[in-house]
PDB file of C-alpha atoms in Angstrom:
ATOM      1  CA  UNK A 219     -22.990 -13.893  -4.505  1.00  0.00           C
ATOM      2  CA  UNK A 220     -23.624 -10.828  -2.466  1.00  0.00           C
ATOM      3  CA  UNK A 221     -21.369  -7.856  -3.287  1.00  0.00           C
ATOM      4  CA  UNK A 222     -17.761  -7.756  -1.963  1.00  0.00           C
ATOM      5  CA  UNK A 223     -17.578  -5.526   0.939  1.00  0.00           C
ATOM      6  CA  UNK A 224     -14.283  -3.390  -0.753  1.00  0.00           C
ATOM      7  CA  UNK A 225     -16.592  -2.366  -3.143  1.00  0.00           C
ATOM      8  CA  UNK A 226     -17.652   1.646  -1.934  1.00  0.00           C
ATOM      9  CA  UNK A 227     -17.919   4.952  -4.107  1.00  0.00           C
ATOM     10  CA  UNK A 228     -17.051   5.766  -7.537  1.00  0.00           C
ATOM     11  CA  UNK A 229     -15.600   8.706  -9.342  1.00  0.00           C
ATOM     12  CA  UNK A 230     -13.335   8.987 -12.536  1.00  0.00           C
ATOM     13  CA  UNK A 231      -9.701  10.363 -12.412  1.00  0.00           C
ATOM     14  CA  UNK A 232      -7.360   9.601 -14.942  1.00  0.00           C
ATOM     15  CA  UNK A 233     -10.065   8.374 -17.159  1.00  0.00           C
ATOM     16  CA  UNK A 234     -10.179   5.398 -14.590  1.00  0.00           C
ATOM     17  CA  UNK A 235     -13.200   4.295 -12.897  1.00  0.00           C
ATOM     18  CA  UNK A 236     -12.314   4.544  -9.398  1.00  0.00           C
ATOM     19  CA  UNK A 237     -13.852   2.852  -6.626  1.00  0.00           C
ATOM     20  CA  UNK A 238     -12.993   4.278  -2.550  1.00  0.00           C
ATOM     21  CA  UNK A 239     -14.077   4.000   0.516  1.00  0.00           C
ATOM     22  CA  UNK A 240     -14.998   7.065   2.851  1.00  0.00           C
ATOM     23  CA  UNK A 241     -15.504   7.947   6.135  1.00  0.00           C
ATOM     24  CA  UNK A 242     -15.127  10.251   8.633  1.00  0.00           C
ATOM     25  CA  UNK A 243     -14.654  14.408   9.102  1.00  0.00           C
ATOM     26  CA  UNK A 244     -11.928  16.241   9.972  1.00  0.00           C
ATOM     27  CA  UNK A 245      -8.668  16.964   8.217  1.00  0.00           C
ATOM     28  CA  UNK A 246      -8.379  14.600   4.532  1.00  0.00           C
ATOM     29  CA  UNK A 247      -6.174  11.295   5.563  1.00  0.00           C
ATOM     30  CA  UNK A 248      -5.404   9.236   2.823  1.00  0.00           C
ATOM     31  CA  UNK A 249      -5.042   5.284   3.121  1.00  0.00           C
ATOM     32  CA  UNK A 250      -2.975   3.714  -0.009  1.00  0.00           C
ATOM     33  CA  UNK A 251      -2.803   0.155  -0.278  1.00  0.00           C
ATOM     34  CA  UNK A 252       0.325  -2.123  -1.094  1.00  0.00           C
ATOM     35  CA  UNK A 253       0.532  -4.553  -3.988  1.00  0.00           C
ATOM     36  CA  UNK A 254       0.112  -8.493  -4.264  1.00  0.00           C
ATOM     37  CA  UNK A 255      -2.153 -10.350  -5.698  1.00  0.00           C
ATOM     38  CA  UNK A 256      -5.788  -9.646  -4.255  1.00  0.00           C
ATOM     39  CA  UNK A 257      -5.393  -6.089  -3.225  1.00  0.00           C
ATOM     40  CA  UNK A 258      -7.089  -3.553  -2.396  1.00  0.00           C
ATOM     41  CA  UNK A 259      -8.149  -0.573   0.288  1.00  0.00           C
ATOM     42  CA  UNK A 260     -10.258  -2.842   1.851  1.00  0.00           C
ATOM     43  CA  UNK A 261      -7.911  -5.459   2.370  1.00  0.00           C
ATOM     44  CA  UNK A 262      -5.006  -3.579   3.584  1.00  0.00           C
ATOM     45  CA  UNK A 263      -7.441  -0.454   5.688  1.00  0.00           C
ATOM     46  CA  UNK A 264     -11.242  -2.078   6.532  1.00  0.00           C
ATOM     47  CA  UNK A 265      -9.942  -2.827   9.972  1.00  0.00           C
ATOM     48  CA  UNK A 266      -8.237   0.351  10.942  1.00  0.00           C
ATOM     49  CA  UNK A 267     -10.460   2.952   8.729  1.00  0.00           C
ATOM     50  CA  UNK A 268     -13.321   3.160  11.403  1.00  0.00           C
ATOM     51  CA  UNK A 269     -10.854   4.440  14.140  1.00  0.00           C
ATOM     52  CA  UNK A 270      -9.100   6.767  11.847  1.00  0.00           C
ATOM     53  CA  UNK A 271     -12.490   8.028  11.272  1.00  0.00           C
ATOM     54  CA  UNK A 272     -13.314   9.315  14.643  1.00  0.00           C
ATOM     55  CA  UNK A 273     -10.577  12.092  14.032  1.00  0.00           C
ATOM     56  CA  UNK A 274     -10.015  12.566  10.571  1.00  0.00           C
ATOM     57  CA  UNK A 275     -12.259  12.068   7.287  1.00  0.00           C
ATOM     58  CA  UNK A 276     -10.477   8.908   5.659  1.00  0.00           C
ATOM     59  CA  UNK A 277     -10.296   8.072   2.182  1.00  0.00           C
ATOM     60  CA  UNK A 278      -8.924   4.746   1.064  1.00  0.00           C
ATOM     61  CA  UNK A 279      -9.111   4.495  -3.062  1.00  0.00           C
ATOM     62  CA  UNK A 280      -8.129   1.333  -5.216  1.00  0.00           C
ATOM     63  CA  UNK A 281      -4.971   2.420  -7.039  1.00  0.00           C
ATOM     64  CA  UNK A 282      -6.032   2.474 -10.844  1.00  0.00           C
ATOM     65  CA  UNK A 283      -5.147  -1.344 -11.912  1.00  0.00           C
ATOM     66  CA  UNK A 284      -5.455  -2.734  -8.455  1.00  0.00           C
ATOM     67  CA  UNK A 285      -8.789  -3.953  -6.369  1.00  0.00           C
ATOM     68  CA  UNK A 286     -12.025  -2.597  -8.058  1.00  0.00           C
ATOM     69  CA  UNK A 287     -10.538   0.290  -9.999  1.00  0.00           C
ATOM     70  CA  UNK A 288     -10.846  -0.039 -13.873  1.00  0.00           C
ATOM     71  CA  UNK A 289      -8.294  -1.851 -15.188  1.00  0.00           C
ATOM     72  CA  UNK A 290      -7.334  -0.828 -19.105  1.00  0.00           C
ATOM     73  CA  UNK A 291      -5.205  -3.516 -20.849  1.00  0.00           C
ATOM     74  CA  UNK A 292      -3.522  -0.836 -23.190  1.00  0.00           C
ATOM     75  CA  UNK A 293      -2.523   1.399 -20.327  1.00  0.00           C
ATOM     76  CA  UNK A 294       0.798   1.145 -19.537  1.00  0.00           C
ATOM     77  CA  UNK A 295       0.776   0.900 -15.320  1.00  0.00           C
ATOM     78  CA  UNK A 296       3.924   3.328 -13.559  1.00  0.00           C
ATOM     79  CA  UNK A 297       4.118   5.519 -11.293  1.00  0.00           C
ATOM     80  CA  UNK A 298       3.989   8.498 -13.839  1.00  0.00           C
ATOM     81  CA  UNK A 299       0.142   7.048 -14.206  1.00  0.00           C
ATOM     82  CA  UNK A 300      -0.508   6.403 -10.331  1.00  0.00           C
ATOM     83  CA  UNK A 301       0.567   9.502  -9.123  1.00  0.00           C
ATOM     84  CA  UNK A 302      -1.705  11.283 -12.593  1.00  0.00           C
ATOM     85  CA  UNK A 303      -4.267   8.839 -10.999  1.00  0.00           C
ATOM     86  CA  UNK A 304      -3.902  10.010  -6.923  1.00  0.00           C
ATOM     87  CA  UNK A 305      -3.865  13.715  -8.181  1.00  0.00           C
ATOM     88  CA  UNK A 306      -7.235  12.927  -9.830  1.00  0.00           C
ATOM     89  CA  UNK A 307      -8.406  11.721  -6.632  1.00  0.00           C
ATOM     90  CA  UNK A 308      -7.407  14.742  -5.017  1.00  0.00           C
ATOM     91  CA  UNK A 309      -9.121  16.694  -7.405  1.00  0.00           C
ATOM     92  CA  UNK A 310     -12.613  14.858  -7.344  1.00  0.00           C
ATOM     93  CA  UNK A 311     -12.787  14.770  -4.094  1.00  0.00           C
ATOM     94  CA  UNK A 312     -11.957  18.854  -3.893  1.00  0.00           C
ATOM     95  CA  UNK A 313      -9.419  18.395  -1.660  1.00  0.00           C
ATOM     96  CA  UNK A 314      -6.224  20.684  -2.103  1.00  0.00           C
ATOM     97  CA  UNK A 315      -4.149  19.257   0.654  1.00  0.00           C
ATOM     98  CA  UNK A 316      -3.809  16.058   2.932  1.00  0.00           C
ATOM     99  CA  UNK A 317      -1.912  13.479   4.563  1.00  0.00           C
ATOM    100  CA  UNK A 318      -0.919   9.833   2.856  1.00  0.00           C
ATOM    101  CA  UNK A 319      -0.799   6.904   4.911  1.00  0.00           C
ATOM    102  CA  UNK A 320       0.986   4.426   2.849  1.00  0.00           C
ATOM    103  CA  UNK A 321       1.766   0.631   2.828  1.00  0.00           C
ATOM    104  CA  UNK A 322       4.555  -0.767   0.954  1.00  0.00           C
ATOM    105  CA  UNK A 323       3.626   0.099  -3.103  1.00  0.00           C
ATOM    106  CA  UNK A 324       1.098   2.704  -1.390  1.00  0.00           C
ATOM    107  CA  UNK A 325       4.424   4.295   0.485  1.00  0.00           C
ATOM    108  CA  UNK A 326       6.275   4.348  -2.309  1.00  0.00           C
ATOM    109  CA  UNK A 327       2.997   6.282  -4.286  1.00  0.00           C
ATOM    110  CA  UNK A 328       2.953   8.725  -1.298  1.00  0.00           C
ATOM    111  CA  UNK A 329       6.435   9.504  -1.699  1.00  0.00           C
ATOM    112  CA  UNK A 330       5.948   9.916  -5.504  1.00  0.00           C
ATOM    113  CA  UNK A 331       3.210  12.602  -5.489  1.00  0.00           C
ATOM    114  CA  UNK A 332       5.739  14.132  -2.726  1.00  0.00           C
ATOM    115  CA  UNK A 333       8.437  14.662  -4.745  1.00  0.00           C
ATOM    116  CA  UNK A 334       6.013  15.374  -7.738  1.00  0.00           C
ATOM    117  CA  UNK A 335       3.276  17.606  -6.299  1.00  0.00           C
ATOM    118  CA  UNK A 336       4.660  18.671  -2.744  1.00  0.00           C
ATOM    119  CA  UNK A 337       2.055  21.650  -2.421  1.00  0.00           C
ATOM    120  CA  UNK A 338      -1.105  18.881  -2.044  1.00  0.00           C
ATOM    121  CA  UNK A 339       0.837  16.729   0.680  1.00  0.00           C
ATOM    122  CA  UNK A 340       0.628  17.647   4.519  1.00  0.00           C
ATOM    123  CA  UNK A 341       2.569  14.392   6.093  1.00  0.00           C
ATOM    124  CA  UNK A 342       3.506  10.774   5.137  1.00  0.00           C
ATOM    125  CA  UNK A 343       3.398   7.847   6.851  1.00  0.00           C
ATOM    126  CA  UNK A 344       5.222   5.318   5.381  1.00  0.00           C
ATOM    127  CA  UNK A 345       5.185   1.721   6.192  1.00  0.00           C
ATOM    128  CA  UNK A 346       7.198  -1.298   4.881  1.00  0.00           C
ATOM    129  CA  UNK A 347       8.357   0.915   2.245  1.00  0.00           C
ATOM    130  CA  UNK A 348      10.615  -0.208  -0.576  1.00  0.00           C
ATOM    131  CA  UNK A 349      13.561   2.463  -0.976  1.00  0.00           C
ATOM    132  CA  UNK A 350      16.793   1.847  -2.876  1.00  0.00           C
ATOM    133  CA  UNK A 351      18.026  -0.980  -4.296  1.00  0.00           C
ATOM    134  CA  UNK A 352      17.453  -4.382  -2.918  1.00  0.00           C
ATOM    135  CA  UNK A 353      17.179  -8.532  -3.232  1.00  0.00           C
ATOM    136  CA  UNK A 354      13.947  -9.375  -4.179  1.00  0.00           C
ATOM    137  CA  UNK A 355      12.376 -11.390  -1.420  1.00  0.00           C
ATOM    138  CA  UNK A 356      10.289 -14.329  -1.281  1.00  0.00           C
ATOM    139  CA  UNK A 357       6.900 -12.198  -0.308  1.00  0.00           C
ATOM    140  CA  UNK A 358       7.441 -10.260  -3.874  1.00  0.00           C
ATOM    141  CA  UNK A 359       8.661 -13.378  -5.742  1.00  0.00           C
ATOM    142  CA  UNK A 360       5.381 -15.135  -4.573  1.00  0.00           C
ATOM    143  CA  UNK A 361       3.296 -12.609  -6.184  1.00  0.00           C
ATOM    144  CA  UNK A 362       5.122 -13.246  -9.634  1.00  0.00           C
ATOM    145  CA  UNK A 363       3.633 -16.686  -9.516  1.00  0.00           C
ATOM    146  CA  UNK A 364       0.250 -16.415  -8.145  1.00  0.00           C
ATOM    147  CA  UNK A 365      -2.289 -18.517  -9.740  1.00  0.00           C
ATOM    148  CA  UNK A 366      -5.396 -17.534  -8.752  1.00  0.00           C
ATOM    149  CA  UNK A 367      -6.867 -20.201  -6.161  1.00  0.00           C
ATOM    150  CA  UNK A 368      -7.699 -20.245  -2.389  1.00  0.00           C
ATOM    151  CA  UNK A 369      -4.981 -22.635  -1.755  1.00  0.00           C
ATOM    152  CA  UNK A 370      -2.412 -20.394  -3.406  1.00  0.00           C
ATOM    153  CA  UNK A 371      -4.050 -17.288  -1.826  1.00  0.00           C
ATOM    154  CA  UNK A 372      -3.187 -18.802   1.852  1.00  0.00           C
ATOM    155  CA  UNK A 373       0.126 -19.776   0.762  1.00  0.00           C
ATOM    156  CA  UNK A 374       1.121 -16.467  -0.311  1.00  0.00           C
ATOM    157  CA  UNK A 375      -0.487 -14.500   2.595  1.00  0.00           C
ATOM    158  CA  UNK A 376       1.445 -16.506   4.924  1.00  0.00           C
ATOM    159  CA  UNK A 377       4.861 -15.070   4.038  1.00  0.00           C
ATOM    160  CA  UNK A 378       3.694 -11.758   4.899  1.00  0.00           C
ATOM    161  CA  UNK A 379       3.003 -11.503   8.842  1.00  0.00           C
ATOM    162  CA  UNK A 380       5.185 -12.753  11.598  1.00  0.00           C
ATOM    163  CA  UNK A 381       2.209 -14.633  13.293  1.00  0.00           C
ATOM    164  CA  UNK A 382       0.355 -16.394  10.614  1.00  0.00           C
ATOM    165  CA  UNK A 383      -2.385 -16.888  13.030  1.00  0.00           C
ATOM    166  CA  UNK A 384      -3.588 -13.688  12.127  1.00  0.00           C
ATOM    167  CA  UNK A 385      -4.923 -14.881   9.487  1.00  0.00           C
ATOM    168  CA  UNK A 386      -8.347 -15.530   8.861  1.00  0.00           C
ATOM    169  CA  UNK A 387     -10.443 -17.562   6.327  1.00  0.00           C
ATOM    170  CA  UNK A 388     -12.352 -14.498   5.392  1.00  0.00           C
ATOM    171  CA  UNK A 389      -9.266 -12.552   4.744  1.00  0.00           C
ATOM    172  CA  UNK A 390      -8.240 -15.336   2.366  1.00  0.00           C
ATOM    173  CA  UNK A 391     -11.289 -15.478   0.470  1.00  0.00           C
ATOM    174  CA  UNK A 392     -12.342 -11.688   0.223  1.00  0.00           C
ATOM    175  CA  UNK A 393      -8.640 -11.630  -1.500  1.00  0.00           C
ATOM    176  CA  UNK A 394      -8.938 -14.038  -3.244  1.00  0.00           C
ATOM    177  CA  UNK A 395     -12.163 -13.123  -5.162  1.00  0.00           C
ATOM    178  CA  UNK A 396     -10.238  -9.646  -5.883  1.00  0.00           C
ATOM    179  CA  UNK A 397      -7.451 -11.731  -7.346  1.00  0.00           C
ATOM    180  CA  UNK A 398      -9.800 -13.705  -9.827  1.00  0.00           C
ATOM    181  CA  UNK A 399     -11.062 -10.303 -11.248  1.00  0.00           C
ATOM    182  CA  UNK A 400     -10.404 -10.085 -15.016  1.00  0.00           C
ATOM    183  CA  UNK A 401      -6.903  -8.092 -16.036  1.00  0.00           C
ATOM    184  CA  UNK A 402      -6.035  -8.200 -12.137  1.00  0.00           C
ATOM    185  CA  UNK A 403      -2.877 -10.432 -12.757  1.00  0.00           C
ATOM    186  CA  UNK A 404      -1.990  -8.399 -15.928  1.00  0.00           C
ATOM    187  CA  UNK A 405      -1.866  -4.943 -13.814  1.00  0.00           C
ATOM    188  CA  UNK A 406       0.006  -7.142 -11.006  1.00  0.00           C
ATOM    189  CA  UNK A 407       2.861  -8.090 -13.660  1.00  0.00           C
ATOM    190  CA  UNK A 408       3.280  -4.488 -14.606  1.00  0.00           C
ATOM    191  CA  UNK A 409       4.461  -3.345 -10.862  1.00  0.00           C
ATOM    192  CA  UNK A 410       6.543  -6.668  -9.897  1.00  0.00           C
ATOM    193  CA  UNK A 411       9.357  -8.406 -11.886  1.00  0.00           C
ATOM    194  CA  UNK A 412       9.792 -11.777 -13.096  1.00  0.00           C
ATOM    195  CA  UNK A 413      12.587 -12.962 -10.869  1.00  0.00           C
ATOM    196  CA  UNK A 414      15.984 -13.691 -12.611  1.00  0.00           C
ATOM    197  CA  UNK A 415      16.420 -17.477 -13.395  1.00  0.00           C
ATOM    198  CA  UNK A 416      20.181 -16.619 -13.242  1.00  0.00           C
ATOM    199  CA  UNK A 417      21.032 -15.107  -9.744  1.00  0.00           C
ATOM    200  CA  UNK A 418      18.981 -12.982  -7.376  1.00  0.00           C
ATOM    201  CA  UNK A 419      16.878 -10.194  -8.875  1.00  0.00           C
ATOM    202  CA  UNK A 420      17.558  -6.336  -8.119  1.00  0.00           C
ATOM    203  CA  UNK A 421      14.720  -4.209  -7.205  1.00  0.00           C
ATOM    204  CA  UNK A 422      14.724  -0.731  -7.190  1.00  0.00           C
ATOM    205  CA  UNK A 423      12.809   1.589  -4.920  1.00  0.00           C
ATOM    206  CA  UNK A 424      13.297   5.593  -5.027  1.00  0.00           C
ATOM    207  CA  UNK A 425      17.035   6.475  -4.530  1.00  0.00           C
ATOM    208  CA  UNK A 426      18.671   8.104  -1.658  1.00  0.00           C
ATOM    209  CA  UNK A 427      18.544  11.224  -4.404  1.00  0.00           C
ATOM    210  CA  UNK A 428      14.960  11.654  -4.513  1.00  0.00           C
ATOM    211  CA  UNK A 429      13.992  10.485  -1.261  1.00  0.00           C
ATOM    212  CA  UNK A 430      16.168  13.746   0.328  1.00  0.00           C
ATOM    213  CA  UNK A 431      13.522  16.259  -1.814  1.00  0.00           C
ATOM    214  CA  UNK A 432      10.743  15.054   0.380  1.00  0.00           C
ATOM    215  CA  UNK A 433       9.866  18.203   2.151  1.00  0.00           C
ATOM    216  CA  UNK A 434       6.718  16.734   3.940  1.00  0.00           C
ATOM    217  CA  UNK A 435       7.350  15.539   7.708  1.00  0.00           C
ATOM    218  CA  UNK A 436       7.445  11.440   7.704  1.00  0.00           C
ATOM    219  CA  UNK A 437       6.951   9.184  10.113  1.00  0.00           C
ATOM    220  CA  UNK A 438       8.308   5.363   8.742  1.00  0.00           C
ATOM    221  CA  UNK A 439       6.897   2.384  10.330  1.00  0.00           C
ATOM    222  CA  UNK A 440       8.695  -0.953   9.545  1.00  0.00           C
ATOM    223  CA  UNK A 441       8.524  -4.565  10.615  1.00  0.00           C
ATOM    224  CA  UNK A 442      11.696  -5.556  11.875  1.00  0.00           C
ATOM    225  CA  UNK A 443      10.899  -9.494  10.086  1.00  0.00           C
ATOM    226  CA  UNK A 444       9.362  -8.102   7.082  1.00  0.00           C
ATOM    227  CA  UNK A 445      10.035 -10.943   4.288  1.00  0.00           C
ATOM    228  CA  UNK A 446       8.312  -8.810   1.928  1.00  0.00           C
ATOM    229  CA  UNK A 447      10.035  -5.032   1.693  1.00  0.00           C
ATOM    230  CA  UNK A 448      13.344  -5.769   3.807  1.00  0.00           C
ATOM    231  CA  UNK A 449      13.741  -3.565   6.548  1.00  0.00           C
ATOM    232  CA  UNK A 450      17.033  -2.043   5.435  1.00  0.00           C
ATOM    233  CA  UNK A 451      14.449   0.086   3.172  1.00  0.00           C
ATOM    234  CA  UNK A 452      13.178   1.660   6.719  1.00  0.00           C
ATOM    235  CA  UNK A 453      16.102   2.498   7.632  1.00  0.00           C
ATOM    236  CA  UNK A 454      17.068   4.189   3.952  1.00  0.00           C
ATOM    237  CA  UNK A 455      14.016   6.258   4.368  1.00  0.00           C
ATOM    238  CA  UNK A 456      14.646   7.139   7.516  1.00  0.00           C
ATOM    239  CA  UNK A 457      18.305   8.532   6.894  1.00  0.00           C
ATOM    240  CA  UNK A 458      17.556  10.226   3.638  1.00  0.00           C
ATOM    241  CA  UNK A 459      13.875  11.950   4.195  1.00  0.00           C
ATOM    242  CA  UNK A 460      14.725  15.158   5.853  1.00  0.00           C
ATOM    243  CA  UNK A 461      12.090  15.756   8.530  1.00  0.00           C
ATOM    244  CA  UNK A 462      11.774  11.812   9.089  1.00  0.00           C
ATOM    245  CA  UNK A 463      11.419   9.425  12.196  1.00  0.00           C
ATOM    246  CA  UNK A 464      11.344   5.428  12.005  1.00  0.00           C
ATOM    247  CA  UNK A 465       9.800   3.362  14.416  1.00  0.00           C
ATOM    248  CA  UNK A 466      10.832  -0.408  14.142  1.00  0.00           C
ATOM    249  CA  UNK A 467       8.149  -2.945  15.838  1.00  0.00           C
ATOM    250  CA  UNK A 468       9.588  -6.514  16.529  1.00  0.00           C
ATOM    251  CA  UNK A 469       8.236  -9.426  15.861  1.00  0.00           C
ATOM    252  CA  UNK A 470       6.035  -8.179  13.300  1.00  0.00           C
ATOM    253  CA  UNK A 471       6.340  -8.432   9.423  1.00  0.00           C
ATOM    254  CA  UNK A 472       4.733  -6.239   6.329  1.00  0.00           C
ATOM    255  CA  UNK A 473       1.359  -5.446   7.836  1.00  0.00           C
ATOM    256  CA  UNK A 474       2.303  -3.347  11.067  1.00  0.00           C
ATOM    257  CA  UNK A 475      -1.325  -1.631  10.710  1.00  0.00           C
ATOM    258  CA  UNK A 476      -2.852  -5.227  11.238  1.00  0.00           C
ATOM    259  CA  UNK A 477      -0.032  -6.830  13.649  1.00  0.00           C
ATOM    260  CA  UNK A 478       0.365  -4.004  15.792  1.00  0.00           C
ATOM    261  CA  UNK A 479      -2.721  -2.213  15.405  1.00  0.00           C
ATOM    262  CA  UNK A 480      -3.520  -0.362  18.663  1.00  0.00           C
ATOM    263  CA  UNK A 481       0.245   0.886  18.467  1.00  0.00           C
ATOM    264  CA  UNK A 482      -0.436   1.719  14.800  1.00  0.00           C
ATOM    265  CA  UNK A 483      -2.860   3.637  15.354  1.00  0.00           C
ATOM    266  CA  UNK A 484      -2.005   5.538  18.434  1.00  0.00           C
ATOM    267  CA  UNK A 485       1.388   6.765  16.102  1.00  0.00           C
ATOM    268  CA  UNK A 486      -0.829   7.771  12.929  1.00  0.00           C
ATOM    269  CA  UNK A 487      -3.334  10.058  15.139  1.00  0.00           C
ATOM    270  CA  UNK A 488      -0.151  11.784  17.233  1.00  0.00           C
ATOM    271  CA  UNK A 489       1.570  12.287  14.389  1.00  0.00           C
ATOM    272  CA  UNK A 490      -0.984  13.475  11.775  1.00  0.00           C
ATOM    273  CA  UNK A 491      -3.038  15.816  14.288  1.00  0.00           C
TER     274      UNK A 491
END
């Protein structure tokens, strides 16, 4: 089998074998992926990354746990360790400052080194961000009960853009074989919930509390039929994050950098310049 294509560079931060993808020059834009079974920077940024990369030098890691960053089974996975692990990044890479680009659990990472270490963030973009409290929806429930399997893959990708046609056979499999990777389910079941047998289950994002000591500017991008991260958690960000401004796209669900892309992009370059 030749060698997945979100495999790229490797350093160590938080004692984690870390693999990222780089490109680019300019001003340090970081890409952080979402969760769900199969994930990873290349499957959330590989189709965006080369444009970001004309104007700024783009770094997408795997979030220790996730993709084809070391997983540790006696590590206990929380944000405490992912933002230890993104500050480790930072530090590898020599870079003091930058911006965060962020996709649902990536947003919510962006906004926890932001609140944690606001001196080494520049701006956030934030898109179909969880924030609050909310129902847990059928897109998060689905990763609860992933088995790993093409067939199940394709099934759970589906309830995540507006126009399933988007998606692609390769898309399925390159996640997939991510998915099968040893210790990938147990980091998955660390970040996500078992649903409640007995009612709907609560989630719980970053309170309207925290979310107001953001100091960084922030642009949020939502879906407005997002079955994954409802968009009342768009608008949440958007009231509570001081310098904020929300864009809502319609007809478009959790992956606004793959359903609207040109748009996408055109908003991530204005705003970050």
């Amino acid at each position: 089998m030749s060698q997945h294509p979100g495999i790229g560079k490797t350093l160590v931060a938080a004692d984690h074998q870390t693999n990222y993808l780089e490109a680019g020059a300019g001003n340090p834009l970081f890409l952080l992926h979402g969760s769900g079974p199969g994930v990873s920077a290349w499957t959330n940024w590989s189709k965006v990354m080369p444009d970001l990369a004309d104007q700024f030098r783009v770094i997408a890691p795997d979030i220790a746990g996730f993709g084809f960053t070391e997983f540790k089974s006696g590590s206990k996975y929380d944000m405490k360790l992912w933002v230890r692990h993104l500050l480790g990044i930072l530090d590898a890479l020599g870079i003091d400052k930058a911006s965060f680009v962020g996709n649902s659990f990536g947003g919510a990472l962006a906004i926890g080194l932001a609140t944690f270490a606001p001196d080494r963030v520049e701006k956030l973009v934030l898109l179909g961000t969880p924030a609050g409290e909310f129902e847990q929806t059928p897109g998060l429930r689905s990763a609860t009960e992933y088995e790993p399997s093409m067939e199940n893959m394709e099934r759970t990708m589906r309830l995540f853009p507006f126009d399933q046609s988007i998606i692609t056979e390769e898309m399925v499999r390159t996640r997939y074989e991510a998915s099968a990777r040893p210790g990938a389910q147990e980091a998955l079941s660390q970040l996500i919930p078992k649903p409640n047998p007995d009612g709907p289950t609560i989630l719980k994002g970053f309170p309207e509390a925290v979310l107001a000591k953001v100091q960084a500017p922030t642009l949020v991008l939502h879906g407005r039929e997002d079955k994954v991260v409802p968009v009342q958690c768009g608008w949440l960000l958007a009231h509570a994050i001081p310098k904020a401004e929300f864009h809502l796209f319609g007809q478009c669900g959790h992956w606004v950098q793959t359903e609207h892309r040109a748009r996408f992009l055109q908003l991530v370059r204005d705003f970050c310049a």
